[in-house]
mmCIF file of C-alpha atoms and ligand atoms in Angstrom:
data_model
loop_
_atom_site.group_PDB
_atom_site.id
_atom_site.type_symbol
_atom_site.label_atom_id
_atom_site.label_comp_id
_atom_site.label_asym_id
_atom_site.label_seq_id
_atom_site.Cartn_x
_atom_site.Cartn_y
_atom_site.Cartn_z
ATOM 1 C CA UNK A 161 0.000 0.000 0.000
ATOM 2 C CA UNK A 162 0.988 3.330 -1.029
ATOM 3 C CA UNK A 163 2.549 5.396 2.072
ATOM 4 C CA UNK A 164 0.020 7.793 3.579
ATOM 5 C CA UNK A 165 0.659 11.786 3.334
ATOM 6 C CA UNK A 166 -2.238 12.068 5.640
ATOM 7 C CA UNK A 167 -0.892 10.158 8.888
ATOM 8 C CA UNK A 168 2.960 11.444 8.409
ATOM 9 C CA UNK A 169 3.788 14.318 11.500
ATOM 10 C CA UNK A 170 4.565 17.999 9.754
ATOM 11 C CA UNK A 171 8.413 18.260 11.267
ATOM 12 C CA UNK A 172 8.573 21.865 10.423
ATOM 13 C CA UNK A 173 4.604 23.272 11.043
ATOM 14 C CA UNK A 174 4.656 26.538 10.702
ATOM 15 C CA UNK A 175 2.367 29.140 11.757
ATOM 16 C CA UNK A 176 2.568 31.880 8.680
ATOM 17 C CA UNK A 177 5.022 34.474 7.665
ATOM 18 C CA UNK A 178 6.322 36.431 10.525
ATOM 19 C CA UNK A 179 8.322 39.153 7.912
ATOM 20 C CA UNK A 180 9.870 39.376 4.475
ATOM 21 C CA UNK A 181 13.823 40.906 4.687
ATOM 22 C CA UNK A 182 14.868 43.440 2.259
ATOM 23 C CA UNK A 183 18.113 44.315 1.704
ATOM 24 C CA UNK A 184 18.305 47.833 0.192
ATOM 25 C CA UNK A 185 20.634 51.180 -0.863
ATOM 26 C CA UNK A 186 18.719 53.417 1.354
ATOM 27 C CA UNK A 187 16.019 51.832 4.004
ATOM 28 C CA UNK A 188 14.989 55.116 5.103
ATOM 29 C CA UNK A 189 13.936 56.134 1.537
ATOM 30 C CA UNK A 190 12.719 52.546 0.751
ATOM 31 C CA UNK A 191 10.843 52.832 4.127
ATOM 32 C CA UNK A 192 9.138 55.821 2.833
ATOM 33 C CA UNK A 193 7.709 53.960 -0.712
ATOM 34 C CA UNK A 194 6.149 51.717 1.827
ATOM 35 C CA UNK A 195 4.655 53.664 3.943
ATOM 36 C CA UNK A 196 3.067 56.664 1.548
ATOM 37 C CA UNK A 197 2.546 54.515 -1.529
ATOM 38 C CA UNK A 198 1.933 51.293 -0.133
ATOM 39 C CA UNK A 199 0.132 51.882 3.008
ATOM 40 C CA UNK A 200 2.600 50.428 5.582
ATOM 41 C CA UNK A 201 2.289 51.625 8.878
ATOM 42 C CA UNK A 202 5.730 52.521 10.473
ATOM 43 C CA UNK A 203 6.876 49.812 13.514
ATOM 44 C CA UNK A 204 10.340 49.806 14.668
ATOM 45 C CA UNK A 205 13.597 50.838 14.006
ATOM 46 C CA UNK A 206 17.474 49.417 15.179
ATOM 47 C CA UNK A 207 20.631 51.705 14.214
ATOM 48 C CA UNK A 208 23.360 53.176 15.494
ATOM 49 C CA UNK A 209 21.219 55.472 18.105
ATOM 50 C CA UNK A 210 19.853 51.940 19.382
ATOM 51 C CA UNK A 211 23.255 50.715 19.776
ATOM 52 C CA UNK A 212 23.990 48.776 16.364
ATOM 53 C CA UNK A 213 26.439 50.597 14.344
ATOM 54 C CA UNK A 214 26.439 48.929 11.108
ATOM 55 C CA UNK A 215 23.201 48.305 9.755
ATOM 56 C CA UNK A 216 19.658 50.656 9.752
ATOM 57 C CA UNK A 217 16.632 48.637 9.520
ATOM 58 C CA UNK A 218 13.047 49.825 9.196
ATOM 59 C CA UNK A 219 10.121 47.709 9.901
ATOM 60 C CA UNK A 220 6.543 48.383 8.488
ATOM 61 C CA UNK A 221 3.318 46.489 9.191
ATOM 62 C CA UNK A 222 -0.158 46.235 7.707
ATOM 63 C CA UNK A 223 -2.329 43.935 9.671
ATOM 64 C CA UNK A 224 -0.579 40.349 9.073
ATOM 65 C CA UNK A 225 2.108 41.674 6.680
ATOM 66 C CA UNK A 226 5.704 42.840 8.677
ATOM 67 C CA UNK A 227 8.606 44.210 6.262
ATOM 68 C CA UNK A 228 12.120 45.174 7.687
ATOM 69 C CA UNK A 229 14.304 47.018 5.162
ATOM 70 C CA UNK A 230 17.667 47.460 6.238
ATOM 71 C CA UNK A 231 20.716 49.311 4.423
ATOM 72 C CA UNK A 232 24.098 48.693 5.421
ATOM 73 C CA UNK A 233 25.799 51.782 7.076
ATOM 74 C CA UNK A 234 29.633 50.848 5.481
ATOM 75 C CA UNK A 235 31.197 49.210 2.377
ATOM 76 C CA UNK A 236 32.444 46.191 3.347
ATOM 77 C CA UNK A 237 29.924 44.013 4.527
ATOM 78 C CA UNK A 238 27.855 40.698 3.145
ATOM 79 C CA UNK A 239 24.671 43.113 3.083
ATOM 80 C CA UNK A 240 27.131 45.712 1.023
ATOM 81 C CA UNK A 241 28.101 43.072 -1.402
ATOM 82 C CA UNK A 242 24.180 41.806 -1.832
ATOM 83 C CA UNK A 243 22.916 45.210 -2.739
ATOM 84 C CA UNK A 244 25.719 45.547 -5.229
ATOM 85 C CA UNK A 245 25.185 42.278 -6.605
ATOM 86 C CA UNK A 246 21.202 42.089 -7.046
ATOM 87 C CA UNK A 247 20.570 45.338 -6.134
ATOM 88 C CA UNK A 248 17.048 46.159 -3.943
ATOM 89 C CA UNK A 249 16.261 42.840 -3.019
ATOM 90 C CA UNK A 250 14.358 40.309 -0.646
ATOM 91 C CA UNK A 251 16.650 38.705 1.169
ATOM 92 C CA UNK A 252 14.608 36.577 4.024
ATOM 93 C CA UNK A 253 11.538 34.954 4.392
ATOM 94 C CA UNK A 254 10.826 34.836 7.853
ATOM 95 C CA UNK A 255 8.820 31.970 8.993
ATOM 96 C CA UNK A 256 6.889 31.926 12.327
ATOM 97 C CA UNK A 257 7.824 28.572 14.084
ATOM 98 C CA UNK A 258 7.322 27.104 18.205
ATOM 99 C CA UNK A 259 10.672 26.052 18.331
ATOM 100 C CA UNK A 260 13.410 27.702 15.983
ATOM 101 C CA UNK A 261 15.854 24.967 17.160
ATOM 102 C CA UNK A 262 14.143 22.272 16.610
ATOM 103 C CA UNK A 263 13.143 24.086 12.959
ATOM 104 C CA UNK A 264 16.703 24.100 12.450
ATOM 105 C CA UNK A 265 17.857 20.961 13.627
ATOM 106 C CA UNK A 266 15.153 19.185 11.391
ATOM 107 C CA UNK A 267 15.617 21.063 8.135
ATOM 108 C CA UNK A 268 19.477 20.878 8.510
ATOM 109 C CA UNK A 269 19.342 17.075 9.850
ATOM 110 C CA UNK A 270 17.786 16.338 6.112
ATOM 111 C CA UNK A 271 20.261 18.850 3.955
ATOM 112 C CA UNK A 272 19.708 22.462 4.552
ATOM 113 C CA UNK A 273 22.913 24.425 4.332
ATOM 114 C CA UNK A 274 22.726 26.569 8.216
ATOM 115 C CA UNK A 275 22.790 30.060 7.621
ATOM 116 C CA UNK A 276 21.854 31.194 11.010
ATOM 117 C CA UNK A 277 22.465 28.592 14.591
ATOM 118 C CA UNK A 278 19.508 28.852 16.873
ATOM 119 C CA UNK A 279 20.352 31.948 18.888
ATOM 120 C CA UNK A 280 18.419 33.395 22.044
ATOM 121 C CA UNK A 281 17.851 37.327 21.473
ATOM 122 C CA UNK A 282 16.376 39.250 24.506
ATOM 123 C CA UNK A 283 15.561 42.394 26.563
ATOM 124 C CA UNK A 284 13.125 43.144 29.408
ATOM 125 C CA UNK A 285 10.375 42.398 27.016
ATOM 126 C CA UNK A 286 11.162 38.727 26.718
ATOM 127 C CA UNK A 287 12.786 36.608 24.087
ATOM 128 C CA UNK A 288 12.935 35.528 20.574
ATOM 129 C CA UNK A 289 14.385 32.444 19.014
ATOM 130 C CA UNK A 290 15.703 32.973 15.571
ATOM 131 C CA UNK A 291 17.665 30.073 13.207
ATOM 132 C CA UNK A 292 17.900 29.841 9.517
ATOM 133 C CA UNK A 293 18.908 28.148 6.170
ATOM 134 C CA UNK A 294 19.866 28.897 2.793
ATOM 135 C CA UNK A 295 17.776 28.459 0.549
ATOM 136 C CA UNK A 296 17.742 29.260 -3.865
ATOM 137 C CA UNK A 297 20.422 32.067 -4.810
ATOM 138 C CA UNK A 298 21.585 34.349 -1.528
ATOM 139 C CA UNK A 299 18.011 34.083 -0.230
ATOM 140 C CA UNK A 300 17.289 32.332 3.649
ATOM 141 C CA UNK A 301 14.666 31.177 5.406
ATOM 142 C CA UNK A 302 14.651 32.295 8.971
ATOM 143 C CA UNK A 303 12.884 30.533 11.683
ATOM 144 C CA UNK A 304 11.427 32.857 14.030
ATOM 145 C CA UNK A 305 10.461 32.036 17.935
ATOM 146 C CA UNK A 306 8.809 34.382 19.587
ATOM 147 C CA UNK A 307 7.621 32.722 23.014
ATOM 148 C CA UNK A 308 5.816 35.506 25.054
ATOM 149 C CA UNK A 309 7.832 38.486 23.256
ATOM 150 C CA UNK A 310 5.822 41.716 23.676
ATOM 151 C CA UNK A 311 8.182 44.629 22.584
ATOM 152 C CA UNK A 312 7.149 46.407 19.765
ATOM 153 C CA UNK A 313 8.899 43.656 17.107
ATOM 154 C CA UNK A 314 12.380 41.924 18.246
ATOM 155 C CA UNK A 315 14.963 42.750 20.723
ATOM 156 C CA UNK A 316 17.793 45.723 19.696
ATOM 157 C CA UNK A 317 14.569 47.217 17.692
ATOM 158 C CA UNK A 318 12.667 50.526 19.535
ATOM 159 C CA UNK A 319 9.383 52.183 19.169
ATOM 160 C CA UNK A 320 9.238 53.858 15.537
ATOM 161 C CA UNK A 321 6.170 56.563 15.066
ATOM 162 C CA UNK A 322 6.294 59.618 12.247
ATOM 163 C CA UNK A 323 3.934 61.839 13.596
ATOM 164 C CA UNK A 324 3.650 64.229 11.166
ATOM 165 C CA UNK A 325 3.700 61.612 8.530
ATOM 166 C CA UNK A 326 0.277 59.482 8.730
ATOM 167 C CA UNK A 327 -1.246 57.751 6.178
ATOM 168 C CA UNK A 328 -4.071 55.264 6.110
ATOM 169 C CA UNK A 329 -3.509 51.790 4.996
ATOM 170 C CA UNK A 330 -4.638 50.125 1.482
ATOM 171 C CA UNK A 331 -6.349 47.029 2.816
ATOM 172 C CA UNK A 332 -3.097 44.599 2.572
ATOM 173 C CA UNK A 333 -3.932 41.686 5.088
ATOM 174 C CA UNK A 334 -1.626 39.166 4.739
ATOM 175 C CA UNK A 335 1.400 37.625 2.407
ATOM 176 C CA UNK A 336 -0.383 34.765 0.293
ATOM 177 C CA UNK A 337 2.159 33.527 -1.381
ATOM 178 C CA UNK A 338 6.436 34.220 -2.314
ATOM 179 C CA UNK A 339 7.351 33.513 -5.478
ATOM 180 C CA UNK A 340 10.831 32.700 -6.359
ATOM 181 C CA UNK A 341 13.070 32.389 -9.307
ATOM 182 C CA UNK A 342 15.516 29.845 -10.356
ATOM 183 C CA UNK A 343 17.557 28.831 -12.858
ATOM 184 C CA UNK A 344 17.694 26.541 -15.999
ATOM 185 C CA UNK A 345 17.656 22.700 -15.138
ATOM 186 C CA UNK A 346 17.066 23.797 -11.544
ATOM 187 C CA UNK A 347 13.230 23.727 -11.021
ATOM 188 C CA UNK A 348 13.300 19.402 -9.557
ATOM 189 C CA UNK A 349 16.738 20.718 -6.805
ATOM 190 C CA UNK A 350 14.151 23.286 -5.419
ATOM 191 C CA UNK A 351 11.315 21.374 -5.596
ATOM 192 C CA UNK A 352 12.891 18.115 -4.185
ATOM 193 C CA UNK A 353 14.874 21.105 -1.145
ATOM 194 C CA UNK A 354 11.027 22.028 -0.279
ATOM 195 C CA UNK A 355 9.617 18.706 -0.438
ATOM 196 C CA UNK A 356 12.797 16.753 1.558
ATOM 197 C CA UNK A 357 14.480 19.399 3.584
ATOM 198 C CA UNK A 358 11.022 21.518 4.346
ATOM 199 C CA UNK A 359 8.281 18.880 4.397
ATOM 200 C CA UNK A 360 6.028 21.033 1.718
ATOM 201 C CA UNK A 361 4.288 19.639 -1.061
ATOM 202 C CA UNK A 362 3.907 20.668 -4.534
ATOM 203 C CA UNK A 363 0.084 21.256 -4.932
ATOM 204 C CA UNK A 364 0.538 22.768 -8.603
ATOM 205 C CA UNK A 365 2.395 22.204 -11.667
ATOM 206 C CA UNK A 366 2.106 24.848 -14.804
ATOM 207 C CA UNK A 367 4.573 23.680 -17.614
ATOM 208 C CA UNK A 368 5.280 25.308 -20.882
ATOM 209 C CA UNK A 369 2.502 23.902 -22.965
ATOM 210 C CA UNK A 370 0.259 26.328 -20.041
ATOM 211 C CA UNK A 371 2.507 29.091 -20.186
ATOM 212 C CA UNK A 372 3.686 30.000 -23.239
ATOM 213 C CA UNK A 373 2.571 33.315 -24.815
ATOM 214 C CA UNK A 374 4.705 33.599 -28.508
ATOM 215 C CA UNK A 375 8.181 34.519 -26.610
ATOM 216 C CA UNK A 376 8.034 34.401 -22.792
ATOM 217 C CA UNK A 377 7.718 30.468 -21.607
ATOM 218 C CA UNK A 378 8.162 29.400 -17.863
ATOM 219 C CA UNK A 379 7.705 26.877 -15.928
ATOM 220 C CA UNK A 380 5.936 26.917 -12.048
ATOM 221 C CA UNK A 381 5.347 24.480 -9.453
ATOM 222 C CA UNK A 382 3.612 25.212 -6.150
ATOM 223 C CA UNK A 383 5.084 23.905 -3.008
ATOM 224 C CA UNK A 384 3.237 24.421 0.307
ATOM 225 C CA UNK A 385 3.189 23.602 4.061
ATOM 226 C CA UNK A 386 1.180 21.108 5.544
ATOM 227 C CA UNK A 387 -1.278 23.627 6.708
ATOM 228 C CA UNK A 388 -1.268 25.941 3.653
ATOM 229 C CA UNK A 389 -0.212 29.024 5.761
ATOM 230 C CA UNK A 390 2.931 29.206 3.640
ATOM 231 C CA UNK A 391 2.731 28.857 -0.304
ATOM 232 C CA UNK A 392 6.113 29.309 -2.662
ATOM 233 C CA UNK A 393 5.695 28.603 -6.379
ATOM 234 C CA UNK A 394 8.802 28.246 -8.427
ATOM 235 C CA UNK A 395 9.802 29.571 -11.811
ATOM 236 C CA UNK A 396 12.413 28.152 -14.004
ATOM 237 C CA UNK A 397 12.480 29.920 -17.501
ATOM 238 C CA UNK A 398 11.982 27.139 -20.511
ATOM 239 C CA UNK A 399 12.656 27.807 -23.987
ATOM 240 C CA UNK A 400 10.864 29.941 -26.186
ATOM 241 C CA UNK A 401 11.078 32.254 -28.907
ATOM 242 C CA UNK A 402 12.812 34.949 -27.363
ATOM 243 C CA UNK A 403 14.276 35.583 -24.292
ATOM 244 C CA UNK A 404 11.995 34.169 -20.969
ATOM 245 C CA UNK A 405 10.944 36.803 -18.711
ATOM 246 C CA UNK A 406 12.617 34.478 -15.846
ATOM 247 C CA UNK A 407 15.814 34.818 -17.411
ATOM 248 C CA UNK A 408 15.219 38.297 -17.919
ATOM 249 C CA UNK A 409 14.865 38.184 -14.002
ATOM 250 C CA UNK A 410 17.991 35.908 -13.344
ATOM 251 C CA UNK A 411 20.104 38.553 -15.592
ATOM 252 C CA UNK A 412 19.615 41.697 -13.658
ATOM 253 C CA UNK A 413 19.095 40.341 -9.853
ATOM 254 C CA UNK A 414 22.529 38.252 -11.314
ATOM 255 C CA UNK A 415 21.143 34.820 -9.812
ATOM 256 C CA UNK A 416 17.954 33.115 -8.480
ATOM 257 C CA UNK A 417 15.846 35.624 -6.027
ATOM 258 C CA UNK A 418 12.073 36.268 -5.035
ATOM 259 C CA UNK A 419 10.610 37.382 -8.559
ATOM 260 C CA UNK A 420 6.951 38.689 -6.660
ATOM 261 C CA UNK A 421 5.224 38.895 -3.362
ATOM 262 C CA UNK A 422 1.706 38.119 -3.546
ATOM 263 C CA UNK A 423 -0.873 40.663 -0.719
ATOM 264 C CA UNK A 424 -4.349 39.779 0.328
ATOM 265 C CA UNK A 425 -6.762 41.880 0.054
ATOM 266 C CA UNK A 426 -10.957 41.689 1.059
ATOM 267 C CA UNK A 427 -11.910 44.290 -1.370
ATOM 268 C CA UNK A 428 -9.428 44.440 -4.190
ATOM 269 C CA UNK A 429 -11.194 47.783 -5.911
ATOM 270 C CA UNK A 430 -10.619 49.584 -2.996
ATOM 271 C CA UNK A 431 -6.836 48.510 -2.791
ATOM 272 C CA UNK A 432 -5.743 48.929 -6.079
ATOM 273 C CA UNK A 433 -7.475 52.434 -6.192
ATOM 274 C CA UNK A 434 -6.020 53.089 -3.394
ATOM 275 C CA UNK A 435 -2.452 51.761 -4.683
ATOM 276 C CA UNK A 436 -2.624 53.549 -8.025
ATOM 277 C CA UNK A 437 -3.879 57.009 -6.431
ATOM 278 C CA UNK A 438 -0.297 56.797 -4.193
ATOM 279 C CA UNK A 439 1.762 56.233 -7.481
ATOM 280 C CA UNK A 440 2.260 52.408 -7.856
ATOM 281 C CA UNK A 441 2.134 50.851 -11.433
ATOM 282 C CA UNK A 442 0.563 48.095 -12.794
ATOM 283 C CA UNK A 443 0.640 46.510 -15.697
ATOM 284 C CA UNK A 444 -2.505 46.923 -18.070
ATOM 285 C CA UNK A 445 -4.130 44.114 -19.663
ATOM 286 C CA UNK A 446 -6.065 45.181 -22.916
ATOM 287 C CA UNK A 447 -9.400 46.202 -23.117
ATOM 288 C CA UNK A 448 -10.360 42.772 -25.056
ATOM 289 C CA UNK A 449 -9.699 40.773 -22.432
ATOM 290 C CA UNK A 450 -13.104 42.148 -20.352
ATOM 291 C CA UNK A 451 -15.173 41.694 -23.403
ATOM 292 C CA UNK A 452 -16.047 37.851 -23.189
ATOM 293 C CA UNK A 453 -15.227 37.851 -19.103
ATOM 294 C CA UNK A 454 -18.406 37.255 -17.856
ATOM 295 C CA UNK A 455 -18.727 33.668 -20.637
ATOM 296 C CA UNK A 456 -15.103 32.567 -18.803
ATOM 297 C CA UNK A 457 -15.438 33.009 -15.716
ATOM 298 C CA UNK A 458 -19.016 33.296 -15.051
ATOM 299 C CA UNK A 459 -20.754 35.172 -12.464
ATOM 300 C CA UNK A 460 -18.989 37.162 -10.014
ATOM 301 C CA UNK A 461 -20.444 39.813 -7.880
ATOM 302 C CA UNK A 462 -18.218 42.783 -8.683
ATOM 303 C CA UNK A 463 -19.073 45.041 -11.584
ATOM 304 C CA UNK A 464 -16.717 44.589 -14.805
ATOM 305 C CA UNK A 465 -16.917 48.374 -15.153
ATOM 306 C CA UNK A 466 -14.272 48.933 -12.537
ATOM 307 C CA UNK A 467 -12.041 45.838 -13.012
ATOM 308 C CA UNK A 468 -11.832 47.021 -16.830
ATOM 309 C CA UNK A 469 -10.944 50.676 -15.240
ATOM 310 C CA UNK A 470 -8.143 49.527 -12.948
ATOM 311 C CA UNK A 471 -6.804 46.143 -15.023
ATOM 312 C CA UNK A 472 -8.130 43.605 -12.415
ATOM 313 C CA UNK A 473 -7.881 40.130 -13.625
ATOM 314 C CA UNK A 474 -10.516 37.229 -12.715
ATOM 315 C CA UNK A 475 -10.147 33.166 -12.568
ATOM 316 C CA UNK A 476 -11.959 30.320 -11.756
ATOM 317 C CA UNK A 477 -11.151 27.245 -10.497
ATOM 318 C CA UNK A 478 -13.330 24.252 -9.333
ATOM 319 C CA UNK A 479 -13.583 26.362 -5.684
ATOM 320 C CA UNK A 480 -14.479 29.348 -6.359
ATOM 321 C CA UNK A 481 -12.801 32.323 -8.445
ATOM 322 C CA UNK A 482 -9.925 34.911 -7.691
ATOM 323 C CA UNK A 483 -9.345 38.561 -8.499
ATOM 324 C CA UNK A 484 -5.299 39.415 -9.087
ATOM 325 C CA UNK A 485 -3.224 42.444 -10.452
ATOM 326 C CA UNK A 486 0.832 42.927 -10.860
ATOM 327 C CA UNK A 487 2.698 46.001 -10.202
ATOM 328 C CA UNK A 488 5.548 47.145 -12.548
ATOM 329 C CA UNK A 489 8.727 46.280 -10.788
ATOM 330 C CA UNK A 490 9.137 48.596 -8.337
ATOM 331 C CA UNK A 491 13.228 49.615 -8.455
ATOM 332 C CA UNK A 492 14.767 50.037 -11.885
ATOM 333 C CA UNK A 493 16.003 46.802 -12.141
ATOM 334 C CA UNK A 494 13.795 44.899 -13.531
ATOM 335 C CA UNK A 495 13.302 42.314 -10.775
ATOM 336 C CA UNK A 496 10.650 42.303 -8.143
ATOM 337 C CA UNK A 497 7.000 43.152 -8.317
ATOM 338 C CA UNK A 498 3.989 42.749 -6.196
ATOM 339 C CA UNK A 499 0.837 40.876 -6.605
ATOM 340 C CA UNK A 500 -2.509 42.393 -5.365
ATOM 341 C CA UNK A 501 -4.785 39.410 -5.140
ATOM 342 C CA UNK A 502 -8.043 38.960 -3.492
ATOM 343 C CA UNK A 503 -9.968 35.203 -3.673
ATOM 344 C CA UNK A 504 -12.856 33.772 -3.477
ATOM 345 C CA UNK A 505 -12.980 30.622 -2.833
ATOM 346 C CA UNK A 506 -10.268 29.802 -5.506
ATOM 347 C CA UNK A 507 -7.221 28.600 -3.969
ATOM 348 C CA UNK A 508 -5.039 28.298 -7.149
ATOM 349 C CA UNK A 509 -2.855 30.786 -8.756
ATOM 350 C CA UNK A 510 -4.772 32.457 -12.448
ATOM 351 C CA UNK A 511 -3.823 29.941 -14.919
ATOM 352 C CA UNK A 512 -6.512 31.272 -17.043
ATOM 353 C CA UNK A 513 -4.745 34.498 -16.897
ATOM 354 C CA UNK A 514 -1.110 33.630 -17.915
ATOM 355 C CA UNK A 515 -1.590 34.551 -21.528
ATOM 356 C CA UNK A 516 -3.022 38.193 -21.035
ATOM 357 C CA UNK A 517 -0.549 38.602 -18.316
ATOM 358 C CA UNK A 518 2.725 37.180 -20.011
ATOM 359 C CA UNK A 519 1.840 39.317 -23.117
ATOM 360 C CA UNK A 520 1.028 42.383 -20.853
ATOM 361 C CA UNK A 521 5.038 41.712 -19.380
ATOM 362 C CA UNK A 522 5.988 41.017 -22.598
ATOM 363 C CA UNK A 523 5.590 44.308 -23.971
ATOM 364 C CA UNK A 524 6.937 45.902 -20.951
ATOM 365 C CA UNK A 525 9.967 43.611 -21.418
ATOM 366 C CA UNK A 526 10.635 44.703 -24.915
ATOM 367 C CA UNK A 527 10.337 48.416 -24.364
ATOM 368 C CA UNK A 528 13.865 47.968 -21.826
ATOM 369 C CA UNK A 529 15.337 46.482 -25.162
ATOM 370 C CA UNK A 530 15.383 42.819 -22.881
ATOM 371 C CA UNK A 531 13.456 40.343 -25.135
HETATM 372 FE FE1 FE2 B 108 1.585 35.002 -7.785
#
């Protein structure tokens, strides 16, 4: 008899994303975008007033979702090096955890390279336990611990308010998925490092026959937890006419790296109204593809009217359906991007939108010259 799925113990259960890691030229700038265009609320802060001297970091929340951008302060330093590499870049995923040692111990026991030993953090708030591991490119999973921690995010970090700087939130709830990006012949190393070092599953397979516009082919699997709290397709570029938007990735972040960040939102109108207004750009699907929406998808209750205005894209799957939009990248390299995405019911990832999509990045791709 085949081996049950169902009656094996989740070694690594996680509980969510505790915060994505960027690694950036100028946090306090980056912080900024965050705040006034994407609705972050300001959190903490650790620098050299609170006693670390090399590094800034900024951390932003909206309800579920916790960023920390943090610039180096000098040259020479592994943070230095990573900005000049990929430039702006994600370089965690933190992953809430009970025990970051035992996280660590099991993911390591079955292959993980460490990048980070189970270490005990505190002040008279409490503790946190944080560990990690390498995973594709320079990106690393942490493992974060945080007992009965009430300070304001981690030890070393303070109180951070702007008080003449407020601005209301865009309805961002919580991270739904992380996409990442590797390279050629290296989609089955990630997916078998998920599956045999993580304990995920892969819940989704898209190959090029599904997504293929004329030039820009990739392939994507979907590996999640055992609870579905934590979701991370994979690209790999495949060949097609011209160059792969993937590779397009892999060439300016100079290796594998998080290609987009997916938000929830519970009114996705509101959001990406509210997105657009503060300056972020998305990329427009034509008019055509609203005209035969309703026969595709079939009934939904929002209005086309405003989907068509803002570029909102709907899919159905056997659950239920989803609403979705992509930013432009949002530094100039052209690397990672944001997905707005709302669902209903649908727990899959827009197939039926790949082609408007891919030819909506396609043309973006060609005007920087890259296809
Ligand atoms: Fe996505």
């Amino acid at each position: 008899m085949a081996s049950s799925s169902i009656s094996r113990t989740d070694f690594l259960p996680l509980e969510g994303t505790d915060y994505i890691e960027y690694l950036v030229g100028n946090a306090r700038q980056a912080a900024h975008f965050y705040q006034s265009v994407m609705g972050f609320q300001p959190l903490a802060y650790a620098g050299p007033e609170t006693g670390q001297r090399d590094l800034a970091c900024y951390v932003l929340r909206q309800q579920r979702i916790t960023l920390v951008l943090t610039t180096p302060l000098r040259s020479s330093s592994s943070q230095a090096d990573h900005i000049h590499r990929h430039g702006d870049g994600i370089r965690a995923i933190a992953l809430r955890v009970t025990d970051a040692a035992a996280a660590w111990k099991e993911t390591t026991q079955r292959g993980a390279r460490s990048y980070l030993e189970p270490q005990t953090l505190e002040d008279a708030d409490g503790s946190v336990v944080l560990s990690g591991i390498h995973a594709y490119g320079d990106t690393v999973h942490l493992f974060v611990e945080r007992k009965d921690y009430h300070g304001v995010f981690m030890p070393g970090f303070r109180a951070w308010q702007r008080p003449n700087y407020q601005v209301p939130e865009t309805g961002l709830l919580h991270v739904d998925h992380c996409v990442g990006n590797v390279g050629w012949g290296q989609m089955d190393t990630w997916v078998r490092f998920y599956e045999e070092v993580m304990g995920f599953r892969n819940i989704l397979s898209f190959d090029d026959t599904d997504i293929s516009t004329e030039y820009s082919a990739l392939m994507s699997k979907v590996m999640s937890n055992g609870n579905g709290y934590v979701k991370f397709p994979i690209n790999e570029p495949a060949e097609g006419k011209k160059k792969s938007q993937v590779e397009e990735y892999l060439d300016f972040y100079s290796g594998e790296g998080v290609q987009h960040v997916a938000m929830a939102t519970r009114d996705i109108i509101h959001t990406v109204r509210a997105l657009r207004s503060r300056g972020l750009e998305f990329l427009q699907v034509p008019d055509t593809y609203y005209e035969n929406l309703r026969e595709r998808v079939g009934a939904i209750e929002e209005d086309i009217e405003p989907l068509r205005e803002l570029g909102i894209m709907v899919d159905r799957d056997d659950e239920g359906y989803l609403l979705q939009i992509f930013s432009k990248p949002v530094e100039d390299r052209p690397t990672l991007f944001y997905e707005i995405i709302q669902r209903k019911g649908a727990r899959s990832f827009g197939k039926g939108n790949f082609k408007a999509l891919f030819e909506a990045l396609e043309r973006e791709q060609d005007m920087r010259g890259n296809l």
